[in-house]
Amino acid sequence: MKKKVMLLAALAALGFSGAASAADEKRSCALNVEPRTVEYPWMSIARWHAMNDGLKARAAQGDVDVLFLGDSITEMWDKTAWDSRFGKYRAANFGIGGDHTGNVLWRLKNDGMDKLRPKVVVLLIGVNNFGLCNEEPEQVSGGVKAVVAELRTLYPDARILLNGILPNGQLAQDERRAKARAVNGAIAALDDGRHVFFRDYGPRFLEANGDIAAETMPDFLHLTPKAYATWAEAMGPDIELLMREQPMPGQPTPEQPMQNKPAQ
């Protein structure tokens, strides 16, 4: 937990887009299939490779029914909360902080991920394409679509729970909200009701006026334990349905506050 607090503090101090130098370079990340190539104060290239090696070893073990894939928001689940929520599914966490869509594509193509046979894949990716690569929504949505296509190739029998990019930035009027909505609108079309199921859980993290509280996201991007519980409560019924190969209910309107409402 102490390491997570330090990471959040470092990201907040950097304004997360972080590595302004990386953003200023306007790097192409969305479809650039690559491992980590940029050093960040909160994640060295060496540490990225060490984490990746650990996930490669986990993939070689197999026995994963629910595969979580993504960036730091996925990576930073508290293990106790993770086990209590998802342990019964033989779930595995393949999140790595700072990953953009190109990094995830590289991991899917190079880390023995083809050894896995998950029944459900939970995917959340794309926010770092904005913050660390300064990409536009069209590029980011293209990257997410490429990740989903790769997952369909690797795991043709799996059901993919595609998460919309969560809202970030404290205020409802923050330009980052509009960018996330644009991506979510584009990738929602991937929902075919058979293999890919799009869900925008973002409204659950918003106050009544659309702002984000520090008690939910201390840096207005990463989640507190309370927010992880909110996410788990939202996803839990959907994961259960997908594991049982049951039909999923409809999707609520994006970014309308839904606090205290039951899971959709």
CSV table of C-alpha atoms in Angstrom, one decimal:
chain,number,residue,atom,x,y,z
A,1,MET,CA,0.0,0.0,0.0
A,2,LYS,CA,2.8,2.4,0.8
A,3,LYS,CA,4.3,1.9,-2.7
A,4,LYS,CA,0.9,2.7,-4.2
A,5,VAL,CA,0.6,5.9,-2.2
A,6,MET,CA,4.1,6.9,-3.3
A,7,LEU,CA,3.2,6.2,-6.9
A,8,LEU,CA,0.1,8.3,-6.8
A,9,ALA,CA,2.0,11.1,-5.2
A,10,ALA,CA,4.6,11.0,-8.0
A,11,LEU,CA,2.0,10.9,-10.7
A,12,ALA,CA,0.1,13.8,-9.1
A,13,ALA,CA,3.2,15.9,-8.9
A,14,LEU,CA,3.8,15.3,-12.6
A,15,GLY,CA,0.2,16.2,-13.5
A,16,PHE,CA,0.3,12.6,-14.7
A,17,SER,CA,0.6,13.6,-18.3
A,18,GLY,CA,3.8,13.1,-16.6
A,19,ALA,CA,6.5,13.0,-18.4
A,20,ALA,CA,5.7,16.2,-20.1
A,21,SER,CA,8.8,15.5,-22.3
A,22,ALA,CA,7.2,12.3,-23.6
A,23,ALA,CA,3.9,14.1,-24.3
A,24,ASP,CA,5.7,17.0,-26.0
A,25,GLU,CA,7.3,14.5,-28.4
A,26,LYS,CA,3.8,13.6,-29.7
A,27,ARG,CA,4.9,10.0,-29.9
A,28,SER,CA,2.8,7.6,-31.9
A,29,CYS,CA,1.7,5.0,-29.5
A,30,ALA,CA,-1.7,3.7,-30.6
A,31,LEU,CA,-0.6,1.2,-33.2
A,32,ASN,CA,3.1,1.3,-32.5
A,33,VAL,CA,3.7,-2.3,-31.2
A,34,GLU,CA,6.5,-1.8,-28.7
A,35,PRO,CA,7.7,-2.6,-25.2
A,36,ARG,CA,8.4,0.3,-22.8
A,37,THR,CA,10.9,2.6,-24.4
A,38,VAL,CA,10.6,5.7,-22.2
A,39,GLU,CA,12.0,6.2,-18.7
A,40,TYR,CA,9.6,7.7,-16.2
A,41,PRO,CA,10.4,8.7,-12.6
A,42,TRP,CA,7.6,6.3,-11.4
A,43,MET,CA,8.5,3.5,-13.8
A,44,SER,CA,11.9,2.7,-15.3
A,45,ILE,CA,12.3,0.6,-18.4
A,46,ALA,CA,14.1,-2.0,-16.3
A,47,ARG,CA,11.2,-2.3,-13.9
A,48,TRP,CA,8.7,-2.5,-16.8
A,49,HIS,CA,10.7,-5.5,-18.2
A,50,ALA,CA,10.9,-7.1,-14.7
A,51,MET,CA,7.1,-6.8,-14.3
A,52,ASN,CA,6.6,-8.1,-17.8
A,53,ASP,CA,8.8,-11.1,-17.1
A,54,GLY,CA,6.7,-11.9,-14.1
A,55,LEU,CA,3.5,-11.8,-16.2
A,56,LYS,CA,5.2,-13.9,-18.9
A,57,ALA,CA,5.9,-16.6,-16.2
A,58,ARG,CA,2.3,-16.3,-15.0
A,59,ALA,CA,1.0,-16.8,-18.6
A,60,ALA,CA,3.2,-20.0,-18.8
A,61,GLN,CA,1.4,-21.4,-15.8
A,62,GLY,CA,-2.0,-21.2,-17.5
A,63,ASP,CA,-5.2,-21.8,-15.4
A,64,VAL,CA,-6.7,-18.4,-15.9
A,65,ASP,CA,-10.4,-18.1,-16.4
A,66,VAL,CA,-10.7,-14.3,-16.1
A,67,LEU,CA,-7.8,-12.2,-17.5
A,68,PHE,CA,-7.6,-8.5,-16.5
A,69,LEU,CA,-5.5,-6.5,-18.9
A,70,GLY,CA,-4.6,-2.9,-18.9
A,71,ASP,CA,-2.5,-0.1,-17.3
A,72,SER,CA,-1.9,1.1,-13.7
A,73,ILE,CA,-5.7,1.4,-13.0
A,74,THR,CA,-5.8,-2.4,-13.5
A,75,GLU,CA,-2.4,-3.1,-11.9
A,76,MET,CA,-3.1,-1.2,-8.6
A,77,TRP,CA,-5.9,-3.4,-7.3
A,78,ASP,CA,-5.2,-4.3,-3.6
A,79,LYS,CA,-4.5,-8.0,-3.5
A,80,THR,CA,-6.8,-8.7,-0.6
A,81,ALA,CA,-9.7,-6.9,-2.3
A,82,TRP,CA,-8.8,-8.6,-5.6
A,83,ASP,CA,-8.9,-12.1,-4.1
A,84,SER,CA,-12.1,-11.5,-2.2
A,85,ARG,CA,-13.8,-10.1,-5.3
A,86,PHE,CA,-12.4,-12.2,-8.1
A,87,GLY,CA,-10.5,-15.1,-6.6
A,88,LYS,CA,-13.3,-17.6,-7.3
A,89,TYR,CA,-12.9,-17.0,-11.0
A,90,ARG,CA,-9.2,-18.0,-11.2
A,91,ALA,CA,-8.5,-14.4,-12.2
A,92,ALA,CA,-5.1,-13.0,-13.1
A,93,ASN,CA,-4.1,-9.4,-13.2
A,94,PHE,CA,-2.0,-8.4,-16.2
A,95,GLY,CA,-2.0,-4.7,-15.7
A,96,ILE,CA,1.2,-2.6,-16.0
A,97,GLY,CA,1.4,1.0,-15.0
A,98,GLY,CA,1.9,3.5,-17.9
A,99,ASP,CA,1.0,1.1,-20.6
A,100,HIS,CA,-0.6,2.4,-23.8
A,101,THR,CA,-2.3,0.4,-26.5
A,102,GLY,CA,0.9,-0.3,-28.3
A,103,ASN,CA,2.5,-1.7,-25.2
A,104,VAL,CA,-0.4,-4.0,-24.7
A,105,LEU,CA,-0.3,-5.1,-28.3
A,106,TRP,CA,3.4,-5.9,-27.9
A,107,ARG,CA,2.7,-8.0,-24.7
A,108,LEU,CA,-0.1,-9.9,-26.4
A,109,LYS,CA,2.2,-10.7,-29.4
A,110,ASN,CA,5.4,-11.5,-27.5
A,111,ASP,CA,4.8,-12.8,-24.0
A,112,GLY,CA,3.4,-16.3,-24.5
A,113,MET,CA,-0.1,-15.0,-24.0
A,114,ASP,CA,-1.3,-17.6,-26.5
A,115,LYS,CA,-0.8,-20.2,-23.8
A,116,LEU,CA,-3.8,-18.8,-21.9
A,117,ARG,CA,-7.4,-19.8,-22.5
A,118,PRO,CA,-9.4,-17.3,-20.6
A,119,LYS,CA,-13.2,-17.5,-20.6
A,120,VAL,CA,-13.5,-13.7,-20.0
A,121,VAL,CA,-11.1,-10.9,-20.7
A,122,VAL,CA,-11.6,-7.6,-18.8
A,123,LEU,CA,-9.9,-4.8,-20.8
A,124,LEU,CA,-9.3,-1.2,-19.7
A,125,ILE,CA,-6.7,0.7,-21.8
A,126,GLY,CA,-6.3,4.0,-23.6
A,127,VAL,CA,-5.9,6.8,-21.0
A,128,ASN,CA,-2.1,6.8,-21.3
A,129,ASN,CA,-2.3,7.3,-25.0
A,130,PHE,CA,-3.6,10.7,-24.0
A,131,GLY,CA,-1.5,11.5,-21.0
A,132,LEU,CA,1.8,10.1,-22.1
A,133,CYS,CA,1.6,10.2,-25.9
A,134,ASN,CA,-0.6,13.3,-26.5
A,135,GLU,CA,-2.7,11.4,-29.1
A,136,GLU,CA,-6.1,12.4,-30.4
A,137,PRO,CA,-9.3,10.4,-29.8
A,138,GLU,CA,-9.3,8.9,-33.3
A,139,GLN,CA,-5.8,7.5,-32.7
A,140,VAL,CA,-6.7,6.2,-29.2
A,141,SER,CA,-9.9,4.5,-30.4
A,142,GLY,CA,-7.9,2.9,-33.2
A,143,GLY,CA,-5.4,1.5,-30.7
A,144,VAL,CA,-8.2,0.1,-28.5
A,145,LYS,CA,-9.8,-1.5,-31.5
A,146,ALA,CA,-6.5,-3.1,-32.4
A,147,VAL,CA,-6.1,-4.6,-28.9
A,148,VAL,CA,-9.7,-6.0,-29.1
A,149,ALA,CA,-8.9,-7.5,-32.5
A,150,GLU,CA,-5.8,-9.1,-31.2
A,151,LEU,CA,-7.7,-10.5,-28.2
A,152,ARG,CA,-10.3,-12.0,-30.6
A,153,THR,CA,-7.5,-13.6,-32.6
A,154,LEU,CA,-5.8,-15.0,-29.5
A,155,TYR,CA,-8.9,-16.1,-27.6
A,156,PRO,CA,-11.7,-16.7,-30.1
A,157,ASP,CA,-13.9,-18.4,-27.5
A,158,ALA,CA,-13.4,-15.7,-24.8
A,159,ARG,CA,-16.0,-13.0,-24.0
A,160,ILE,CA,-14.4,-9.6,-23.7
A,161,LEU,CA,-15.7,-7.1,-21.2
A,162,LEU,CA,-14.5,-3.8,-22.8
A,163,ASN,CA,-14.4,-1.0,-20.2
A,164,GLY,CA,-14.8,2.5,-21.4
A,165,ILE,CA,-12.0,4.9,-20.4
A,166,LEU,CA,-12.8,6.2,-17.0
A,167,PRO,CA,-13.4,9.9,-16.5
A,168,ASN,CA,-10.3,11.8,-15.3
A,169,GLY,CA,-9.7,15.5,-14.5
A,170,GLN,CA,-11.4,16.9,-11.5
A,171,LEU,CA,-14.1,19.1,-13.2
A,172,ALA,CA,-16.9,18.0,-15.4
A,173,GLN,CA,-15.8,20.6,-18.0
A,174,ASP,CA,-12.2,19.3,-18.2
A,175,GLU,CA,-11.2,18.7,-21.8
A,176,ARG,CA,-10.0,15.2,-20.9
A,177,ARG,CA,-13.6,14.2,-20.3
A,178,ALA,CA,-14.7,15.1,-23.9
A,179,LYS,CA,-11.7,13.1,-25.3
A,180,ALA,CA,-12.6,10.1,-23.2
A,181,ARG,CA,-16.2,10.3,-24.3
A,182,ALA,CA,-15.2,10.5,-27.9
A,183,VAL,CA,-13.1,7.3,-27.6
A,184,ASN,CA,-15.9,5.5,-25.6
A,185,GLY,CA,-18.4,6.5,-28.3
A,186,ALA,CA,-16.2,4.9,-31.0
A,187,ILE,CA,-15.3,1.7,-29.2
A,188,ALA,CA,-18.9,1.1,-28.0
A,189,ALA,CA,-19.6,0.1,-31.6
A,190,LEU,CA,-17.3,-3.0,-31.0
A,191,ASP,CA,-20.1,-4.5,-28.8
A,192,ASP,CA,-21.5,-7.3,-30.8
A,193,GLY,CA,-23.5,-9.0,-28.0
A,194,ARG,CA,-21.6,-12.2,-28.6
A,195,HIS,CA,-17.9,-11.8,-28.1
A,196,VAL,CA,-17.4,-8.2,-27.1
A,197,PHE,CA,-19.4,-6.3,-24.5
A,198,PHE,CA,-18.8,-2.6,-23.9
A,199,ARG,CA,-19.5,-1.1,-20.5
A,200,ASP,CA,-19.0,2.5,-19.4
A,201,TYR,CA,-18.7,2.4,-15.6
A,202,GLY,CA,-17.4,5.9,-15.5
A,203,PRO,CA,-20.6,7.6,-14.3
A,204,ARG,CA,-20.3,5.7,-11.0
A,205,PHE,CA,-17.2,7.6,-10.0
A,206,LEU,CA,-18.8,11.1,-10.5
A,207,GLU,CA,-20.4,13.4,-8.1
A,208,ALA,CA,-23.9,14.8,-8.8
A,209,ASN,CA,-22.5,17.8,-10.6
A,210,GLY,CA,-20.2,15.6,-12.7
A,211,ASP,CA,-17.0,16.4,-10.8
A,212,ILE,CA,-14.6,13.8,-9.3
A,213,ALA,CA,-14.0,13.9,-5.6
A,214,ALA,CA,-10.5,13.4,-4.1
A,215,GLU,CA,-12.0,10.6,-2.0
A,216,THR,CA,-12.7,8.7,-5.3
A,217,MET,CA,-9.5,9.6,-7.3
A,218,PRO,CA,-6.8,11.4,-5.3
A,219,ASP,CA,-5.1,12.6,-8.4
A,220,PHE,CA,-8.3,12.6,-10.4
A,221,LEU,CA,-7.2,9.6,-12.4
A,222,HIS,CA,-6.2,6.7,-10.2
A,223,LEU,CA,-8.7,5.0,-7.8
A,224,THR,CA,-8.9,4.9,-4.1
A,225,PRO,CA,-9.8,1.6,-2.3
A,226,LYS,CA,-13.4,2.9,-2.1
A,227,ALA,CA,-13.4,3.5,-5.8
A,228,TYR,CA,-12.1,0.0,-6.5
A,229,ALA,CA,-15.0,-1.3,-4.5
A,230,THR,CA,-17.3,0.7,-6.7
A,231,TRP,CA,-15.7,-0.7,-9.8
A,232,ALA,CA,-15.9,-4.2,-8.4
A,233,GLU,CA,-19.6,-3.8,-7.6
A,234,ALA,CA,-20.3,-2.6,-11.1
A,235,MET,CA,-18.3,-5.3,-12.9
A,236,GLY,CA,-19.1,-8.2,-10.6
A,237,PRO,CA,-22.6,-9.0,-12.0
A,238,ASP,CA,-21.4,-8.5,-15.6
A,239,ILE,CA,-18.4,-10.9,-15.1
A,240,GLU,CA,-20.7,-13.4,-13.5
A,241,LEU,CA,-23.0,-13.3,-16.5
A,242,LEU,CA,-20.2,-13.6,-19.0
A,243,MET,CA,-18.7,-16.5,-17.1
A,244,ARG,CA,-22.1,-18.2,-17.2
A,245,GLU,CA,-22.5,-17.2,-20.9
A,246,GLN,CA,-25.7,-15.4,-20.0
A,247,PRO,CA,-27.0,-12.4,-22.0
A,248,MET,CA,-26.0,-8.9,-20.7
A,249,PRO,CA,-28.5,-6.1,-20.0
A,250,GLY,CA,-28.4,-2.7,-21.8
A,251,GLN,CA,-25.8,0.0,-21.3
A,252,PRO,CA,-26.7,3.3,-19.5
A,253,THR,CA,-26.1,6.7,-21.2
A,254,PRO,CA,-22.3,7.6,-20.9
A,255,GLU,CA,-21.2,9.9,-18.1
A,256,GLN,CA,-24.6,10.4,-16.4
A,257,PRO,CA,-24.0,10.2,-12.6
A,258,MET,CA,-25.3,6.8,-11.3
A,259,GLN,CA,-24.3,6.8,-7.7
A,260,ASN,CA,-26.4,4.6,-5.5
A,261,LYS,CA,-28.0,2.9,-8.5
A,262,PRO,CA,-27.8,-0.9,-9.0
A,263,ALA,CA,-25.4,-2.4,-11.5
A,264,GLN,CA,-26.6,-2.2,-15.0
